[in-house]
Short mmCIF file of N, CA and C in Angstrom, two decimals:
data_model
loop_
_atom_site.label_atom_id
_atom_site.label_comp_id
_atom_site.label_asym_id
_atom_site.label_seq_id
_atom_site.Cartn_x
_atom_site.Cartn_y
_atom_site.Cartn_z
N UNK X 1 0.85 -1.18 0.00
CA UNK X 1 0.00 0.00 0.00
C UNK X 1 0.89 1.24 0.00
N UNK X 2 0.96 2.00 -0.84
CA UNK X 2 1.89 3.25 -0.93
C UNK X 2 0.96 4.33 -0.05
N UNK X 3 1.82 5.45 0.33
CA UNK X 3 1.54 6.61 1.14
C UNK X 3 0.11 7.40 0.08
N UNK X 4 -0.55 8.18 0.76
CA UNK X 4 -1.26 8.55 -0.19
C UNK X 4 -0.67 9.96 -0.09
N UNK X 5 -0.97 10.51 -1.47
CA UNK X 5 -0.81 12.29 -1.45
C UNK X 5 -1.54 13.44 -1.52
N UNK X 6 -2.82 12.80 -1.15
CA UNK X 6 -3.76 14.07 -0.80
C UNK X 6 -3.84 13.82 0.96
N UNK X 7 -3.60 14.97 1.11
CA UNK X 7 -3.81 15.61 2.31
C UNK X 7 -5.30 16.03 3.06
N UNK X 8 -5.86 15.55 3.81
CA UNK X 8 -6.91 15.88 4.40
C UNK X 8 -6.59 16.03 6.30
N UNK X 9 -6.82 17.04 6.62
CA UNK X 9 -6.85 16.74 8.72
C UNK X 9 -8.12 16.05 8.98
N UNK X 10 -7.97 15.29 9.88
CA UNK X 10 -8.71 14.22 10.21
C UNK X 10 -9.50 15.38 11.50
N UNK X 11 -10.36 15.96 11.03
CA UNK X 11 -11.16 16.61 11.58
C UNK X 11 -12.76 17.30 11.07
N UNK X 12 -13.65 17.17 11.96
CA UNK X 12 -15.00 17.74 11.67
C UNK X 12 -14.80 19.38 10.83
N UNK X 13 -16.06 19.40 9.84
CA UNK X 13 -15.99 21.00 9.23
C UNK X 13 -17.49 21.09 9.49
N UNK X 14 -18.26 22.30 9.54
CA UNK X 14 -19.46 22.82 9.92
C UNK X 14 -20.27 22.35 8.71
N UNK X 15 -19.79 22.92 7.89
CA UNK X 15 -20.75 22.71 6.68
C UNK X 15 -19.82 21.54 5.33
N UNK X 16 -19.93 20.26 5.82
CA UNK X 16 -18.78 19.43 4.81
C UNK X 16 -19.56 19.98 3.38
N UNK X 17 -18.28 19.30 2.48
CA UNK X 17 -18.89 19.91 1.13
C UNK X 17 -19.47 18.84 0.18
N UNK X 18 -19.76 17.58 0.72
CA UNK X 18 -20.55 16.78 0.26
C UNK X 18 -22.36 15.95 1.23
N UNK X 19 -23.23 15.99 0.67
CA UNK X 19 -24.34 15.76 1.57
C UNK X 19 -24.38 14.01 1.07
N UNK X 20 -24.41 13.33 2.42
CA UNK X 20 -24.88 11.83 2.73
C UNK X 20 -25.95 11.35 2.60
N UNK X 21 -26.36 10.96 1.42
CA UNK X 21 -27.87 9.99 1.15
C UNK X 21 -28.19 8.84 1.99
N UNK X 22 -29.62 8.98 2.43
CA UNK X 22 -29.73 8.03 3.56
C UNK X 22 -30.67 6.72 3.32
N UNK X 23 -30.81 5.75 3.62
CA UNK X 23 -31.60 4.85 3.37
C UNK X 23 -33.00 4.93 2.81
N UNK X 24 -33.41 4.58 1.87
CA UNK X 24 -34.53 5.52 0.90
C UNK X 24 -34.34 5.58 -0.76
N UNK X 25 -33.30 6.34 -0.40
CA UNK X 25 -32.94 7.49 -1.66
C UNK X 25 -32.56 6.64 -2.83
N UNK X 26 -33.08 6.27 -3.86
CA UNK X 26 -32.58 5.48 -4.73
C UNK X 26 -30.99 5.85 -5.62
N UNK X 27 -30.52 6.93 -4.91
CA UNK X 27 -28.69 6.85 -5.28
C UNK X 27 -28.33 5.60 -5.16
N UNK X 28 -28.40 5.40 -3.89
CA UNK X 28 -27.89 4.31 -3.04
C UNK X 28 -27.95 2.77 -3.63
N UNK X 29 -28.81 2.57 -4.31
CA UNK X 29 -29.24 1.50 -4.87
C UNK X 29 -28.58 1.19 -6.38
N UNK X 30 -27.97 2.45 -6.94
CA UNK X 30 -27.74 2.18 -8.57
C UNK X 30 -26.55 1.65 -8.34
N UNK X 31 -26.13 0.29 -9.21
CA UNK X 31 -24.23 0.44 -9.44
C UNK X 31 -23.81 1.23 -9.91
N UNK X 32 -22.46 1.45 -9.31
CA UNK X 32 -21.70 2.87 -9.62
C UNK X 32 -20.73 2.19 -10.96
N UNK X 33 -20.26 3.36 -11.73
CA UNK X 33 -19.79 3.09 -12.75
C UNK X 33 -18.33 3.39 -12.79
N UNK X 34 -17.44 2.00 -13.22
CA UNK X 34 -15.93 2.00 -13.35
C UNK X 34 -15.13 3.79 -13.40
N UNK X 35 -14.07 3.73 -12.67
CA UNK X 35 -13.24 5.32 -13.71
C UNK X 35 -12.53 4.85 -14.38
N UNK X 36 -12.71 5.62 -15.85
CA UNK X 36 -11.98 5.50 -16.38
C UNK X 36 -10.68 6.06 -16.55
N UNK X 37 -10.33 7.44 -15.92
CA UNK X 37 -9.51 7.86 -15.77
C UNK X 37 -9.12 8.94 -14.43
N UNK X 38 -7.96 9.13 -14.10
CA UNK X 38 -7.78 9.25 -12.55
C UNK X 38 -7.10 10.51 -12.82
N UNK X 39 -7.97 11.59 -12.61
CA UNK X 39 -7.32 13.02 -12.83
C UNK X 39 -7.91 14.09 -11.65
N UNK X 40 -7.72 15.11 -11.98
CA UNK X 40 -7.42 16.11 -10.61
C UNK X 40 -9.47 16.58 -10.13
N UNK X 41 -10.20 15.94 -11.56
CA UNK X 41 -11.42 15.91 -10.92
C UNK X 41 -11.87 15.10 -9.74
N UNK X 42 -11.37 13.98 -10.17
CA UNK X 42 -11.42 12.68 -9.31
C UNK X 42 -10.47 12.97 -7.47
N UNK X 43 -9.55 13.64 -7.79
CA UNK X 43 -8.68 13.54 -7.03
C UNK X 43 -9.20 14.69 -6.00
N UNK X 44 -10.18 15.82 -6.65
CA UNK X 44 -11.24 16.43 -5.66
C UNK X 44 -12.31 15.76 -5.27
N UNK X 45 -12.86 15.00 -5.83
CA UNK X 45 -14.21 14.41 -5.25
C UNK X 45 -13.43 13.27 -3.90
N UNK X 46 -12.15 13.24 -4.10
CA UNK X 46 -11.54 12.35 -2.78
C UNK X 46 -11.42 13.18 -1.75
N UNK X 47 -10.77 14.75 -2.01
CA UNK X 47 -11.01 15.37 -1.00
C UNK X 47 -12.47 15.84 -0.21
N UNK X 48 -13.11 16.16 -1.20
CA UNK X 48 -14.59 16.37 -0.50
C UNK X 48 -14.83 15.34 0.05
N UNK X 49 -15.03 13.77 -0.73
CA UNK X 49 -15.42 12.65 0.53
C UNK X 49 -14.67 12.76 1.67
N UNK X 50 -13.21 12.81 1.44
CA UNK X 50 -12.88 12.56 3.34
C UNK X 50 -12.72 13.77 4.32
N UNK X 51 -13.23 14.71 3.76
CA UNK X 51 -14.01 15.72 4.74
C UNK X 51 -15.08 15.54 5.23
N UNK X 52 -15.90 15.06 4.13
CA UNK X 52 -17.60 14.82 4.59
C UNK X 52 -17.07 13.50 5.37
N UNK X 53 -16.50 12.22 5.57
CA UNK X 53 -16.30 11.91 6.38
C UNK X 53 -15.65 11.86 7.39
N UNK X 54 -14.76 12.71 7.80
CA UNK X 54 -14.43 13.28 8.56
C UNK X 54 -15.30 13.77 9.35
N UNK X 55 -16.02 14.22 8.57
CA UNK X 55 -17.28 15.19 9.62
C UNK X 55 -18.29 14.69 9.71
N UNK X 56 -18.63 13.46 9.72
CA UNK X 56 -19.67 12.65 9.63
C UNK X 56 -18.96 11.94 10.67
N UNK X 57 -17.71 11.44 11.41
CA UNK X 57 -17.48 10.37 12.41
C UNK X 57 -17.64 9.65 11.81
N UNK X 58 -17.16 9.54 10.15
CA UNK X 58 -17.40 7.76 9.77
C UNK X 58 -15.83 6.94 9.26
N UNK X 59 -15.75 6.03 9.03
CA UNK X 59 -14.12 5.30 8.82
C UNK X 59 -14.19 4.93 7.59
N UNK X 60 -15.41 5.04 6.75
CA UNK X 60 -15.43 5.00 5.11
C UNK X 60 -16.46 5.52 5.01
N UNK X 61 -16.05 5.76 3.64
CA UNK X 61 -17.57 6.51 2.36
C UNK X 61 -17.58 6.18 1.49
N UNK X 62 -18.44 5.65 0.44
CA UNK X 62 -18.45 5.18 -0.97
C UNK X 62 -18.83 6.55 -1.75
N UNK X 63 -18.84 6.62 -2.36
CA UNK X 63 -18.89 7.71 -3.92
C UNK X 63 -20.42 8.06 -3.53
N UNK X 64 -21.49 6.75 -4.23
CA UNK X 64 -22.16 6.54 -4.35
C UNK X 64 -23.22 7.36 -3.21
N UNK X 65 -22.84 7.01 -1.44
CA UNK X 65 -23.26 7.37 -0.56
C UNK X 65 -23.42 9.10 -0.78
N UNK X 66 -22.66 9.39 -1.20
CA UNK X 66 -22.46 11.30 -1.82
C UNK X 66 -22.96 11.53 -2.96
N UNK X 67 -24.11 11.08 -3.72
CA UNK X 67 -24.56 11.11 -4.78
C UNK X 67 -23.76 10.97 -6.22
N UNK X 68 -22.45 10.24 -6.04
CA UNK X 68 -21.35 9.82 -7.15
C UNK X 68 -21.41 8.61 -7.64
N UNK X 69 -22.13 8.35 -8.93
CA UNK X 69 -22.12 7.03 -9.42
C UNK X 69 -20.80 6.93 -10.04
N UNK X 70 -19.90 6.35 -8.71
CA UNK X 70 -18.48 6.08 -9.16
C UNK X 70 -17.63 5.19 -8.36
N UNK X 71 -17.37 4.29 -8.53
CA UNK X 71 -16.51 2.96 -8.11
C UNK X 71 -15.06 3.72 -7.07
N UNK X 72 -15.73 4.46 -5.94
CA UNK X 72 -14.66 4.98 -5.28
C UNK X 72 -14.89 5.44 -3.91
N UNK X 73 -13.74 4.65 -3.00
CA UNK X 73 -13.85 4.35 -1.61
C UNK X 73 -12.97 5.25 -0.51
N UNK X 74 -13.31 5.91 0.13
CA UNK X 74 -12.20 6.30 1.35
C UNK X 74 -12.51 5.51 2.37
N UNK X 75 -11.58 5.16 3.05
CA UNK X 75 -11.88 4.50 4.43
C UNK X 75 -10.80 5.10 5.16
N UNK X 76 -10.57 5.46 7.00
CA UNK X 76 -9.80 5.16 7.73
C UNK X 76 -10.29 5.15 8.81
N UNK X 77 -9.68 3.65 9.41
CA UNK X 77 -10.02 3.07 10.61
C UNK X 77 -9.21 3.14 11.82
N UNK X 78 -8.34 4.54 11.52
CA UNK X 78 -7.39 5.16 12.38
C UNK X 78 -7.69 6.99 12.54
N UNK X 79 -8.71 7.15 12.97
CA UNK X 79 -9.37 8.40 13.18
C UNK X 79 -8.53 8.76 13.81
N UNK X 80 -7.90 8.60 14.95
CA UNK X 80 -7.33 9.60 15.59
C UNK X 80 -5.66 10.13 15.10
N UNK X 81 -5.25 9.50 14.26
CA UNK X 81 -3.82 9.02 14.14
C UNK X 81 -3.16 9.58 12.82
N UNK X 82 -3.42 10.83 13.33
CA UNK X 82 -2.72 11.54 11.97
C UNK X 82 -1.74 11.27 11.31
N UNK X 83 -0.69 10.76 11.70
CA UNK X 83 -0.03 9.73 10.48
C UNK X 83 -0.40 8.72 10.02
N UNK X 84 -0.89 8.33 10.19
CA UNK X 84 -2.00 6.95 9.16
C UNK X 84 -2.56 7.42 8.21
N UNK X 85 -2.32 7.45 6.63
CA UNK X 85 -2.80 8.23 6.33
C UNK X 85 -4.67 7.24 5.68
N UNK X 86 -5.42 7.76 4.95
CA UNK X 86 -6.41 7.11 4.89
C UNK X 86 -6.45 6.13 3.61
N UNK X 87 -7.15 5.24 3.46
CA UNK X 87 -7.33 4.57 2.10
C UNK X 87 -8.07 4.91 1.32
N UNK X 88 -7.69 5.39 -0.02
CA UNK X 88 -8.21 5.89 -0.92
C UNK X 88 -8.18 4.39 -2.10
N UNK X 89 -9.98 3.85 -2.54
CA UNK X 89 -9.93 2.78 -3.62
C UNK X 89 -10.57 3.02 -4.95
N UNK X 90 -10.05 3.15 -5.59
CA UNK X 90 -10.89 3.27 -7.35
C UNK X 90 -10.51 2.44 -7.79
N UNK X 91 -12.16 1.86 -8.46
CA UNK X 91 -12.36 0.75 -9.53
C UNK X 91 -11.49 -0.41 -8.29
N UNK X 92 -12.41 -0.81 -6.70
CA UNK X 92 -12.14 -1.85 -6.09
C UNK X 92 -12.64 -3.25 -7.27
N UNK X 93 -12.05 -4.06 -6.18
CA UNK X 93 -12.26 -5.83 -6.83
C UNK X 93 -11.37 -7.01 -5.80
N UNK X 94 -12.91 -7.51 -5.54
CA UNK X 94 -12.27 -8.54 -4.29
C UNK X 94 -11.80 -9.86 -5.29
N UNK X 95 -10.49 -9.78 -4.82
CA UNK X 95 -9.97 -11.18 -5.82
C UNK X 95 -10.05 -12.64 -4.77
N UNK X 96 -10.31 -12.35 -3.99
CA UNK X 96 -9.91 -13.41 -2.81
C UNK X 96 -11.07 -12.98 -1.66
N UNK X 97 -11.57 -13.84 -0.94
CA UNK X 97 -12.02 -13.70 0.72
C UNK X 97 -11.48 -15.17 1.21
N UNK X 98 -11.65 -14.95 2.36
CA UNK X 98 -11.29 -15.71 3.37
C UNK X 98 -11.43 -15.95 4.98
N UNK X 99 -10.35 -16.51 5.81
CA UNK X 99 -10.71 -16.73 6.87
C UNK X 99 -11.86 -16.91 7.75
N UNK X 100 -12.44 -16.51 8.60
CA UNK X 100 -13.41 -17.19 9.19
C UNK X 100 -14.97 -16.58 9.10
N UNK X 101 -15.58 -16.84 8.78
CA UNK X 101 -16.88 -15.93 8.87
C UNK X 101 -17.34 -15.59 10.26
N UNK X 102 -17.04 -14.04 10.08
CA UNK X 102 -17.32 -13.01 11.69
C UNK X 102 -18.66 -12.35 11.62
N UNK X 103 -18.90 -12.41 12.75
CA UNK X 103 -19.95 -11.63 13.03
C UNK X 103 -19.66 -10.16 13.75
N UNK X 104 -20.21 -9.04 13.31
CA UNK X 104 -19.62 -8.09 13.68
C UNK X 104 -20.46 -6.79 13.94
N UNK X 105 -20.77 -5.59 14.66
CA UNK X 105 -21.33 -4.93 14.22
C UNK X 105 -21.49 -4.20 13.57
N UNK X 106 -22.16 -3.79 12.31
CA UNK X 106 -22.03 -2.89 11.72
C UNK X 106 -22.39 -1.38 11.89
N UNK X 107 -22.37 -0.16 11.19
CA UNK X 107 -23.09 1.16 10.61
C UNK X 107 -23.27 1.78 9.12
N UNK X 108 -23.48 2.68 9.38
CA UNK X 108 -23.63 3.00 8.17
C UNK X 108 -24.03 4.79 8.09
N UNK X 109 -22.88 5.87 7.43
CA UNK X 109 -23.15 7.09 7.66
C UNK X 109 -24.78 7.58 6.73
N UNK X 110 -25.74 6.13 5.79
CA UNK X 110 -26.49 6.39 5.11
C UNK X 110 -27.68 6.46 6.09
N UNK X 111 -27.10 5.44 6.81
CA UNK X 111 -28.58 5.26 8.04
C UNK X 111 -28.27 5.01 9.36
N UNK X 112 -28.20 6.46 9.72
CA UNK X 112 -27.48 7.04 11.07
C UNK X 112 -28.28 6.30 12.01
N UNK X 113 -27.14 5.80 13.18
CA UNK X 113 -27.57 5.84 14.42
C UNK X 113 -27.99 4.07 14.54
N UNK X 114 -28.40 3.32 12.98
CA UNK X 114 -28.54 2.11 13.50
C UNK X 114 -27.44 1.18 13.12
N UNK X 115 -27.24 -0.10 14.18
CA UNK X 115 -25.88 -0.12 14.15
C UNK X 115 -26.26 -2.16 14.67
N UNK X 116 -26.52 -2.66 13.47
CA UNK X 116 -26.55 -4.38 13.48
C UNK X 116 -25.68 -5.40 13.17
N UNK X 117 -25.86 -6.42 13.56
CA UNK X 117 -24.50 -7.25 13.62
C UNK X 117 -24.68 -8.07 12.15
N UNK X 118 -23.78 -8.21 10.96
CA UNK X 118 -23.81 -8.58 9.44
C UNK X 118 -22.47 -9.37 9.38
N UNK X 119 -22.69 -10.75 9.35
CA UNK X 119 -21.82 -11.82 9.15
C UNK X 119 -20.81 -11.57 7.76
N UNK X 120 -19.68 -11.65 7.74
CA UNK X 120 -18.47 -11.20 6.93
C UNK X 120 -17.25 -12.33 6.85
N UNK X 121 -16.96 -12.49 5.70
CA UNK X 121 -15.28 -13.09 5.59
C UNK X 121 -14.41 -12.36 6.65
N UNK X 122 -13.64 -13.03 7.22
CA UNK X 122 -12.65 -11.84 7.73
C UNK X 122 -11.21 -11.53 7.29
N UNK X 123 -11.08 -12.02 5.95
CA UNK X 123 -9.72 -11.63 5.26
C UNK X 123 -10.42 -11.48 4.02
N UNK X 124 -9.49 -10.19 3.00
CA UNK X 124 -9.93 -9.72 1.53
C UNK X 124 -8.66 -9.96 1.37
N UNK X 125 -8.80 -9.98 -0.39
CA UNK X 125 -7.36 -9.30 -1.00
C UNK X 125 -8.36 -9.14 -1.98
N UNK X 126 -7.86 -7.20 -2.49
CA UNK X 126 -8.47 -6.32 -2.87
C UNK X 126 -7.23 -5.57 -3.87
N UNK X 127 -8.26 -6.04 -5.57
CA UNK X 127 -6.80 -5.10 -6.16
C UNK X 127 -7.85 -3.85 -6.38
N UNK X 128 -7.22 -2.51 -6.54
CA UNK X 128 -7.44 -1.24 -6.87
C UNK X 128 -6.63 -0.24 -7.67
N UNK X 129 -7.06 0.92 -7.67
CA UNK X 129 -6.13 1.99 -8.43
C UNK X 129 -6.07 3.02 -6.99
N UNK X 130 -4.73 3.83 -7.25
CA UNK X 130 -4.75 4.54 -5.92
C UNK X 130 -5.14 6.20 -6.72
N UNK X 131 -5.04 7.16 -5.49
CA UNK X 131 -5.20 7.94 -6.38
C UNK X 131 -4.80 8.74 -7.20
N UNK X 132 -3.15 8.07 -7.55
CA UNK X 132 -2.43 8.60 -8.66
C UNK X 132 -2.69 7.75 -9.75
N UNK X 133 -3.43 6.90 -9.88
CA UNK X 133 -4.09 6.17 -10.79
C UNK X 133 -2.66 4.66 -11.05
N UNK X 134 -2.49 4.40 -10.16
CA UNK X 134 -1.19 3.50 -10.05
C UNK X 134 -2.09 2.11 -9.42
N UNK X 135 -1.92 0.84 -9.93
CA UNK X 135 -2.57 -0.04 -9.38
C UNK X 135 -1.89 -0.45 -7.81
N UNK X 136 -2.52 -1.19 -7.20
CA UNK X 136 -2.19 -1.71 -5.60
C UNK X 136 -3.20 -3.14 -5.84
N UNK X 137 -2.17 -3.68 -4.87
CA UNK X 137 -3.12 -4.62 -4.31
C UNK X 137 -3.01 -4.54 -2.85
N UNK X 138 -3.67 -5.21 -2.42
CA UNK X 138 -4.10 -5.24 -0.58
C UNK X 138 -4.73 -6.49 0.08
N UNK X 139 -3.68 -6.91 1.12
CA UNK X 139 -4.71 -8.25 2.10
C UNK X 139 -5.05 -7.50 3.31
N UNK X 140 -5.95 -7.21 3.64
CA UNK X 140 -7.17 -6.92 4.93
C UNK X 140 -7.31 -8.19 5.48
N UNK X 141 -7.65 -7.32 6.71
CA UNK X 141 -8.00 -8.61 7.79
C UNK X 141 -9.05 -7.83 8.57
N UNK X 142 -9.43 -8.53 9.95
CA UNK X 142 -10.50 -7.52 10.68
C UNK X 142 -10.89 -6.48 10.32
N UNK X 143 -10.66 -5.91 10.92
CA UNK X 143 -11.78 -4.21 10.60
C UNK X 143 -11.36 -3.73 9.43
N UNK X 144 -10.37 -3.65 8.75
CA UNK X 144 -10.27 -3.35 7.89
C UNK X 144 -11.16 -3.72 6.61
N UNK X 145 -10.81 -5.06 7.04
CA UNK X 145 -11.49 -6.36 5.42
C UNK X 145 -13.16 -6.16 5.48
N UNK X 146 -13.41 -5.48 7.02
CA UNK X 146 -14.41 -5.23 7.05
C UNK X 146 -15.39 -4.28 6.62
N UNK X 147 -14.58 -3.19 7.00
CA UNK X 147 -14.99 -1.85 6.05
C UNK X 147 -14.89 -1.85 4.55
N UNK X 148 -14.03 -2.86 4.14
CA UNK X 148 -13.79 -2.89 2.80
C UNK X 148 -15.34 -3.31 2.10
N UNK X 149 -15.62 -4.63 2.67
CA UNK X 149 -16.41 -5.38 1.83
C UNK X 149 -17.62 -4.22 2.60
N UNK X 150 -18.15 -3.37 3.64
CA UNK X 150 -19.30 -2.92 3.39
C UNK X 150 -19.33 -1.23 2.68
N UNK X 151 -17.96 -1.07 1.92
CA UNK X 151 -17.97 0.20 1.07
C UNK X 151 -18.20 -0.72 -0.26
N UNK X 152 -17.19 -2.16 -0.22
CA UNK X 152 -17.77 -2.44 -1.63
C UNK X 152 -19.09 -2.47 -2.02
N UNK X 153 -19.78 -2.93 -0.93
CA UNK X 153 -21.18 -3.40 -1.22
C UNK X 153 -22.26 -1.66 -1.84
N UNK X 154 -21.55 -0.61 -1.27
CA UNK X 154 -22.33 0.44 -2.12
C UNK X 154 -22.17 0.54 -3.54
N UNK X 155 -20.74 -0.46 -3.66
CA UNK X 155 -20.95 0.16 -5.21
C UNK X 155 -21.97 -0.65 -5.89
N UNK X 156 -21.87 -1.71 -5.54
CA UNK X 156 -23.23 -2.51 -6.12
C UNK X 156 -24.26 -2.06 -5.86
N UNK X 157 -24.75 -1.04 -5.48
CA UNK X 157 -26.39 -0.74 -4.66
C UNK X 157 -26.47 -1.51 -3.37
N UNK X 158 -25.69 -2.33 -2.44
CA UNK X 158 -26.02 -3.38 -1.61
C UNK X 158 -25.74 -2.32 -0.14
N UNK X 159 -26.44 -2.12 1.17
CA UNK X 159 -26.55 -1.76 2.06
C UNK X 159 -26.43 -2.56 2.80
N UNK X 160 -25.48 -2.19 4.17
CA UNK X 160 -25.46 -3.50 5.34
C UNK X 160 -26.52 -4.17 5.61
N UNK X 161 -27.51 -3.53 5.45
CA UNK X 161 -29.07 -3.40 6.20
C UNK X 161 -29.37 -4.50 5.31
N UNK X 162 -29.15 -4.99 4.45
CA UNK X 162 -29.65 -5.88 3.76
C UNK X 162 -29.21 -7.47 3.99
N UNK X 163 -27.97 -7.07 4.56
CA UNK X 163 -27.30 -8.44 5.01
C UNK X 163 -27.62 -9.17 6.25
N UNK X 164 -28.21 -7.93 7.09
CA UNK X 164 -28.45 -8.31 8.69
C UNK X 164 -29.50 -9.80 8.49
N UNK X 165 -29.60 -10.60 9.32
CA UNK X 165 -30.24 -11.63 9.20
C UNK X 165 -31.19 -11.66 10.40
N UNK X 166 -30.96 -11.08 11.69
CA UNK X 166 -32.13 -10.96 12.43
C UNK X 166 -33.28 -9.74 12.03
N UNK X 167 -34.47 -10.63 11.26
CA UNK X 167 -35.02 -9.48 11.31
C UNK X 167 -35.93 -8.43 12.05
N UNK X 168 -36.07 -9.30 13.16
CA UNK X 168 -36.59 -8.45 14.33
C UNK X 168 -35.82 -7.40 14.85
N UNK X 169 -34.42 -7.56 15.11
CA UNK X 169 -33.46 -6.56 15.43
C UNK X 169 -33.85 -5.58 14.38
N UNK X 170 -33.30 -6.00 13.09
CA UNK X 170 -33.74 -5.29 12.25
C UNK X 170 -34.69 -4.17 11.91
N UNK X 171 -36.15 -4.64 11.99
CA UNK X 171 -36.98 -4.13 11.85
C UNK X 171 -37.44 -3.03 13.33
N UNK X 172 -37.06 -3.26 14.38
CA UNK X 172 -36.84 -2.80 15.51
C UNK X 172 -35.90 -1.20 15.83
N UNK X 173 -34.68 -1.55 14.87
CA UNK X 173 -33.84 -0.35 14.89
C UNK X 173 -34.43 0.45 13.80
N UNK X 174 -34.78 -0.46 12.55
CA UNK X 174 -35.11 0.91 11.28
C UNK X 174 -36.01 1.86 11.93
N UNK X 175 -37.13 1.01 12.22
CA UNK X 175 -38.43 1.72 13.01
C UNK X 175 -37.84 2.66 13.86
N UNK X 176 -37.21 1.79 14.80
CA UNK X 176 -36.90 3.41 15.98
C UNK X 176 -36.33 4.64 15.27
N UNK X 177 -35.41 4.48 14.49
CA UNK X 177 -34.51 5.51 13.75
C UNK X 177 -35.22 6.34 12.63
N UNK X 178 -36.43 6.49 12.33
CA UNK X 178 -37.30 6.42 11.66
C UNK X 178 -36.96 5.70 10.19
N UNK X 179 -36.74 4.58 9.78
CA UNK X 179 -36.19 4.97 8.32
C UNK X 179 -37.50 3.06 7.70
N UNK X 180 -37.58 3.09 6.78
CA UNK X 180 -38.68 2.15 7.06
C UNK X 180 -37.87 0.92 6.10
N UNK X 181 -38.37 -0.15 6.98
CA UNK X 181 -37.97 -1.61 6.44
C UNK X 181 -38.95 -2.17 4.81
N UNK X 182 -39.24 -1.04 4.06
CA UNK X 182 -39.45 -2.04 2.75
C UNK X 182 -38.55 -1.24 1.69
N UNK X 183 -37.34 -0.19 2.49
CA UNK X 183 -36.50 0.08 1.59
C UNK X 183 -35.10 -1.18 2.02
N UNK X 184 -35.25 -2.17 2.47
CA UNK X 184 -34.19 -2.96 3.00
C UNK X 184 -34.60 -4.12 1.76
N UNK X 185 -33.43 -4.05 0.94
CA UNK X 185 -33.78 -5.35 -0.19
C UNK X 185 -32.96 -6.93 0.54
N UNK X 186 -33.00 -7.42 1.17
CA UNK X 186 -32.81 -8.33 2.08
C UNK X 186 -32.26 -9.53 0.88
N UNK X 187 -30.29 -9.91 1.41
CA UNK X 187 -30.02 -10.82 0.42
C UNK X 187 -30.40 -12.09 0.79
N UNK X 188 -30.29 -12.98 0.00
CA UNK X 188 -30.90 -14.46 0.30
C UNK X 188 -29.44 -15.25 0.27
#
C-alpha cells in the first residue's frame, strides 16, 4: 500500500462539502460506474469525501453514498492518528475472501444511528487503483477487510441493512430511527 498524497486533517468541518444519502434514496441503490480515468477531478471528489467523512465520524464513504455514481472508496479506521494516512480505492475488486466468517457490528453514515451485527469473511485481497491512478493490491483482515467489503457493497447498490439476518433486530432499529424496512432489499 503506498503513502497517499492528498492531504486531508482528520477533523470535523461545519458545513462538509458533500451531503450523505440516507436509506430511501434510490442513489444508493444504482451500481456505480468504473473510472476511467484518474485526474485532478477525481482527485477532488476524494477530497470532498474525506471531509464529509471526517465530519460525519465515519471510517469510510463510498462515492455513491455522496450522490457519485463512481466505483470509489475512502476509508480510515485510524481516526485519531494523523499519520496513518487514509485509504483511498478506485475501480475496487475482491480477488480473494477468506478466513473465518465473523460476526460483527455494523453502521452506516447512510442510516445514522442504527448499528446491526452482518456476518463477513474476515480476510480480503483487494486489487485497486490509488489515487495517482497506479494499481495496488491489498490483504485486509479484521476491521479493515471489514470496512472494505461494506464500502464495496455500495458500489453494487447493496446496504449493510440488507445483510443483517435478524429481522426483528432489524426491523426494531429501522423503526426506531425512523427509516422504514421495505426500503431494505434483504439478500438471500
Amino acid at each position: 500500500m503506498s503513502a497517499i498524497s492528498i492531504k486531508v486533517p482528520k477533523q470535523k468541518v461545519k458545513n462538509p462539502p458533500l451531503e450523505v444519502h440516507t436509506l430511501g434514496d434510490r442513489v444508493l441503490r444504482q451500481p456505480a460506474k468504473r473510472i476511467s480515468k484518474v485526474n485532478d477531478e477525481i482527485r477532488q471528489i476524494i477530497v470532498d469525501m474525506l471531509i464529509t467523512m471526517y465530519s460525519n465520524d465515519g471510517i469510510g464513504l463510498a462515492a455513491p453514498q455522496v450522490g457519485i455514481n463512481k466505483q470509489l472508496l475512502v476509508i480510515d479506521i485510524e481516526l485519531k492518528d494523523e499519520s496513518k494516512p487514509p485509504l483511498v480505492m478506485i475501480n475496487p475488486e475482491i480477488k480473494s475472501s477468506g478466513g473465518d466468517l465473523i460476526t460483527g457490528e455494523e453502521g452506516c453514515l447512510s442510516i445514522p444511528e442504527v448499528f446491526l451485527d452482518v456476518v463477513r469473511p474476515d480476510q480480503v485481497e483487494v486489487s485497486y487503483r490509488d489515487e495517482d491512478g497506479r494499481p495496488q493490491k491489498l490483504v485486509a483482515d479484521g476491521l479493515l477487510a471489514r470496512v472494505i467489503q461494506h464500502e464495496m457493497d455500495h458500489l453494487n447498490g447493496v446496504l449493510f441493512v440488507d445483510r443483517v439476518k435478524n429481522a426483528i433486530a432489524l426491523n426494531k432499529e429501522l423503526t426506531a430511527h425512523g427509516f422504514a424496512t421495505k426500503d431494505v432489499q434483504a439478500i438471500k
